[in-house]
Amino acid sequence: MPVLPSRSGPAAPVTLDRRDGPYGEVVLRRRGAHFEIIANGCFLMDTADGRSERLLVQAALDRLTAARPSVLIGGLGVGFSLAHAAADPRWARIAVVEREQAVIDWHRRGPLAAFSAGALDDPRVVVEHTDLLAYLAGPGEPYDALCLDVDNGPDWTVTEANAGLYGPAGLAAAHRRLAPGGVLAVWSAQPSEPFERALGAAGFVEVGTLEVDVVRGVPDVVHLARRA
């Protein structure tokens, strides 16, 4: 699998922690002033630029009409999405699904705590340590927004299991876990027209994308869709 380049710059990385888990190896590195998460040798994300991760949450909220909506954030990552959600008092309930215990630990007791900005202690926030697809397919209350950022997007998955999230079964599960009128937002490291078509085929409406230019490479993308 080719490796997406880090956007943190040319400084040599320093490994801070390395864990072997049920989904493979996950590594936390520092590169200059920034931190990176690497999964199975593939660059996932860093703390250099959180605009698209914040947009993932903000774009969903901007499309909701509920006065006190709920949101599920799929993937804790470096914490930008969660911190942005927790900073807005309009969210009544915030759930975060993260399958890597290492990532949760780095936020609770490690250097990534600065980027989630204490959001894990917010009484509205619940962290679910489980697989996202399994969580979506299981029982539970619906959400007004699903904001999913679990790997590099529908066309560049880090593990084979993640591919199921973007296929018919995963999109059907996401559709079921949304309240009527709810918004699905999916982060991607590159645009994907096939994924847009898949959203329409899964019954979503108002399908579209927002792009965020990056220093190098193609823009980051937030795919958006609504449950009718």
Coordinates of C-alpha atoms in Angstrom, one line a residue:
M1 CA 0.0 0.0 0.0
P2 CA 1.4 3.4 -0.9
V3 CA 1.9 5.8 2.1
L4 CA 0.3 9.2 2.1
P5 CA 2.9 11.9 2.9
S6 CA 2.8 13.7 6.2
R7 CA 2.0 17.4 5.9
S8 CA 4.1 18.3 9.0
G9 CA 7.3 19.2 7.1
P10 CA 10.7 17.6 6.6
A11 CA 11.8 17.3 10.3
A12 CA 12.9 13.8 11.3
P13 CA 10.1 12.1 13.3
V14 CA 10.6 10.8 16.9
T15 CA 8.6 7.8 18.0
L16 CA 6.8 8.4 21.3
D17 CA 4.8 5.3 21.6
R18 CA 4.2 2.1 19.6
R19 CA 1.4 -0.4 20.3
D20 CA 0.4 -3.7 18.7
G21 CA -3.3 -4.3 18.8
P22 CA -6.0 -6.4 17.2
Y23 CA -6.0 -4.2 14.0
G24 CA -2.2 -4.0 13.7
E25 CA 0.4 -1.5 14.8
V26 CA -0.4 2.1 15.8
V27 CA 2.4 4.6 16.4
L28 CA 2.5 8.1 17.9
R29 CA 5.3 10.3 16.6
R30 CA 6.5 13.8 17.1
R31 CA 7.8 15.7 14.0
G32 CA 9.1 19.1 15.0
A33 CA 6.2 20.9 16.9
H34 CA 3.5 18.5 15.7
F35 CA 2.3 15.0 16.4
E36 CA 1.4 12.2 14.0
I37 CA -0.6 9.0 14.2
I38 CA 0.7 6.2 12.0
A39 CA -1.3 2.9 11.5
N40 CA 0.3 -0.1 10.0
G41 CA 2.9 2.1 8.5
C42 CA 0.4 4.4 6.8
F43 CA 0.2 8.1 7.8
L44 CA -3.3 8.8 9.2
M45 CA -3.3 12.4 10.5
D46 CA -1.3 15.0 12.3
T47 CA -1.7 18.1 14.4
A48 CA -0.4 20.5 11.8
D49 CA -3.8 21.6 10.3
G50 CA -7.2 20.8 11.8
R51 CA -9.4 22.8 9.4
S52 CA -11.0 19.9 7.7
E53 CA -11.5 17.9 10.9
R54 CA -13.3 20.9 12.4
L55 CA -15.3 21.4 9.2
L56 CA -16.5 17.8 9.5
V57 CA -18.4 18.7 12.6
Q58 CA -19.3 22.3 11.8
A59 CA -20.7 21.5 8.3
A60 CA -23.0 18.9 9.9
L61 CA -24.2 21.2 12.6
D62 CA -24.9 24.0 10.1
R63 CA -27.3 21.7 8.2
L64 CA -29.3 20.6 11.3
T65 CA -32.5 22.2 12.5
A66 CA -32.8 20.5 15.9
A67 CA -32.3 23.0 18.8
R68 CA -30.2 20.5 20.8
P69 CA -28.8 17.9 18.4
S70 CA -26.7 14.9 19.2
V71 CA -23.6 13.8 17.3
L72 CA -21.5 10.7 16.9
I73 CA -17.8 11.3 16.0
G74 CA -16.3 8.2 14.5
G75 CA -12.6 8.3 15.3
L76 CA -11.0 10.3 18.1
G77 CA -7.8 10.9 16.0
V78 CA -5.8 13.9 17.2
G79 CA -8.9 15.4 18.8
F80 CA -9.7 18.4 16.5
S81 CA -13.2 17.2 15.7
L82 CA -14.1 16.4 19.3
A83 CA -12.7 19.6 20.7
H84 CA -14.6 21.6 18.1
A85 CA -17.9 19.9 19.0
A86 CA -17.3 20.2 22.8
A87 CA -16.7 24.0 22.3
D88 CA -20.2 24.5 21.0
P89 CA -23.0 24.4 23.7
R90 CA -25.6 23.5 21.1
W91 CA -24.6 19.9 21.1
A92 CA -26.7 18.1 23.7
R93 CA -24.9 14.7 23.4
I94 CA -21.5 13.9 22.0
A95 CA -20.4 10.3 21.5
V96 CA -16.9 9.3 20.3
V97 CA -16.2 5.8 18.9
E98 CA -12.5 4.9 18.9
R99 CA -11.3 1.3 18.4
E100 CA -7.6 1.9 19.4
Q101 CA -7.1 2.0 23.1
A102 CA -3.7 3.6 22.5
V103 CA -5.4 6.7 20.9
I104 CA -7.7 7.1 23.9
D105 CA -4.7 6.8 26.2
W106 CA -2.7 9.5 24.3
H107 CA -5.6 11.8 24.9
R108 CA -6.2 10.9 28.6
R109 CA -2.6 10.8 29.7
G110 CA -0.5 11.8 26.8
P111 CA 0.5 14.7 24.5
L112 CA -2.7 14.6 22.5
A113 CA -4.6 15.9 25.5
A114 CA -3.7 19.4 24.5
F115 CA -5.5 19.0 21.2
S116 CA -8.8 17.5 22.6
A117 CA -8.7 20.4 25.1
G118 CA -10.3 18.6 28.0
A119 CA -13.3 17.5 26.0
L120 CA -13.1 14.0 27.4
D121 CA -14.1 15.4 30.7
D122 CA -17.1 17.2 29.3
P123 CA -20.3 15.6 30.8
R124 CA -21.9 15.5 27.4
V125 CA -19.1 13.4 26.0
V126 CA -19.1 9.6 26.1
V127 CA -16.2 7.6 24.6
E128 CA -17.0 4.2 23.2
H129 CA -14.0 1.9 22.8
T130 CA -15.2 -0.3 20.0
D131 CA -15.2 -0.8 16.2
L132 CA -17.2 1.9 14.5
L133 CA -19.0 -0.3 12.0
A134 CA -20.0 -2.7 14.8
Y135 CA -21.3 0.2 16.8
L136 CA -23.4 1.6 14.0
A137 CA -24.9 -1.8 13.2
G138 CA -25.8 -2.4 16.8
P139 CA -28.7 -1.2 18.9
G140 CA -28.9 2.3 20.3
E141 CA -30.5 5.7 20.1
P142 CA -30.3 7.6 16.8
Y143 CA -28.1 10.6 16.3
D144 CA -28.8 13.8 14.5
A145 CA -25.3 13.8 13.0
L146 CA -22.7 11.2 12.2
C147 CA -19.2 12.7 11.7
L148 CA -16.9 9.9 10.5
D149 CA -13.1 10.1 10.2
V150 CA -11.6 6.7 10.8
D151 CA -8.9 6.5 8.2
N152 CA -7.9 8.2 4.9
G153 CA -11.3 7.9 3.3
P154 CA -13.4 5.6 1.1
D155 CA -10.7 5.1 -1.5
W156 CA -7.7 4.7 0.8
T157 CA -8.5 2.6 3.8
V158 CA -5.8 1.6 6.3
T159 CA -7.3 -1.8 7.2
E160 CA -9.5 -4.1 5.1
A161 CA -12.2 -4.0 7.9
N162 CA -12.6 -0.2 7.4
A163 CA -13.6 -0.7 3.8
G164 CA -17.0 -2.1 5.0
L165 CA -17.9 1.2 6.5
Y166 CA -18.0 2.8 3.0
G167 CA -19.8 -0.1 1.3
P168 CA -23.6 -0.9 1.2
A169 CA -23.7 -2.5 4.6
G170 CA -21.8 0.3 6.3
L171 CA -23.9 3.0 4.7
A172 CA -27.1 1.2 5.5
A173 CA -26.0 1.0 9.2
A174 CA -25.2 4.7 9.2
H175 CA -28.6 5.5 7.6
R176 CA -30.4 3.5 10.3
R177 CA -28.5 5.3 13.1
L178 CA -29.5 8.7 11.9
A179 CA -32.6 10.4 13.0
P180 CA -34.9 11.6 10.2
G181 CA -33.3 14.7 8.7
G182 CA -30.0 13.8 10.2
V183 CA -26.7 14.5 8.5
L184 CA -23.9 12.2 7.6
A185 CA -20.4 13.8 7.2
V186 CA -17.4 11.7 6.1
W187 CA -13.8 12.9 6.0
S188 CA -11.6 11.9 3.1
A189 CA -8.0 12.6 2.1
Q190 CA -9.2 13.0 -1.5
P191 CA -12.4 13.4 -3.4
S192 CA -14.4 10.3 -4.4
E193 CA -17.1 10.4 -7.0
P194 CA -17.8 6.7 -6.6
F195 CA -18.5 7.3 -2.9
E196 CA -20.9 10.1 -3.7
R197 CA -22.8 7.7 -6.0
A198 CA -22.8 5.1 -3.2
L199 CA -24.4 7.6 -0.8
G200 CA -27.2 8.2 -3.2
A201 CA -27.7 4.4 -3.8
A202 CA -27.9 4.0 0.0
G203 CA -30.9 6.3 0.2
F204 CA -29.2 9.5 1.2
V205 CA -30.3 12.8 -0.3
E206 CA -28.6 16.2 -0.7
V207 CA -25.3 14.5 -1.4
G208 CA -22.3 16.9 -1.8
T209 CA -18.7 17.7 -0.9
L210 CA -16.7 20.5 0.7
E211 CA -13.0 20.8 -0.1
V212 CA -10.2 22.2 2.0
D213 CA -7.0 23.1 0.2
V214 CA -3.8 21.7 1.7
V215 CA -0.2 22.7 1.3
R216 CA 0.7 19.6 -0.7
G217 CA -1.4 17.2 -2.7
V218 CA -5.2 17.0 -3.4
P219 CA -7.6 18.8 -1.1
D220 CA -9.1 17.3 2.0
V221 CA -12.8 16.5 1.5
V222 CA -15.9 16.3 3.7
H223 CA -18.6 14.3 2.0
L224 CA -22.1 15.3 3.2
A225 CA -25.5 13.7 2.9
R226 CA -28.8 13.7 4.6
R227 CA -31.3 11.1 5.7
A228 CA -34.7 12.1 4.3

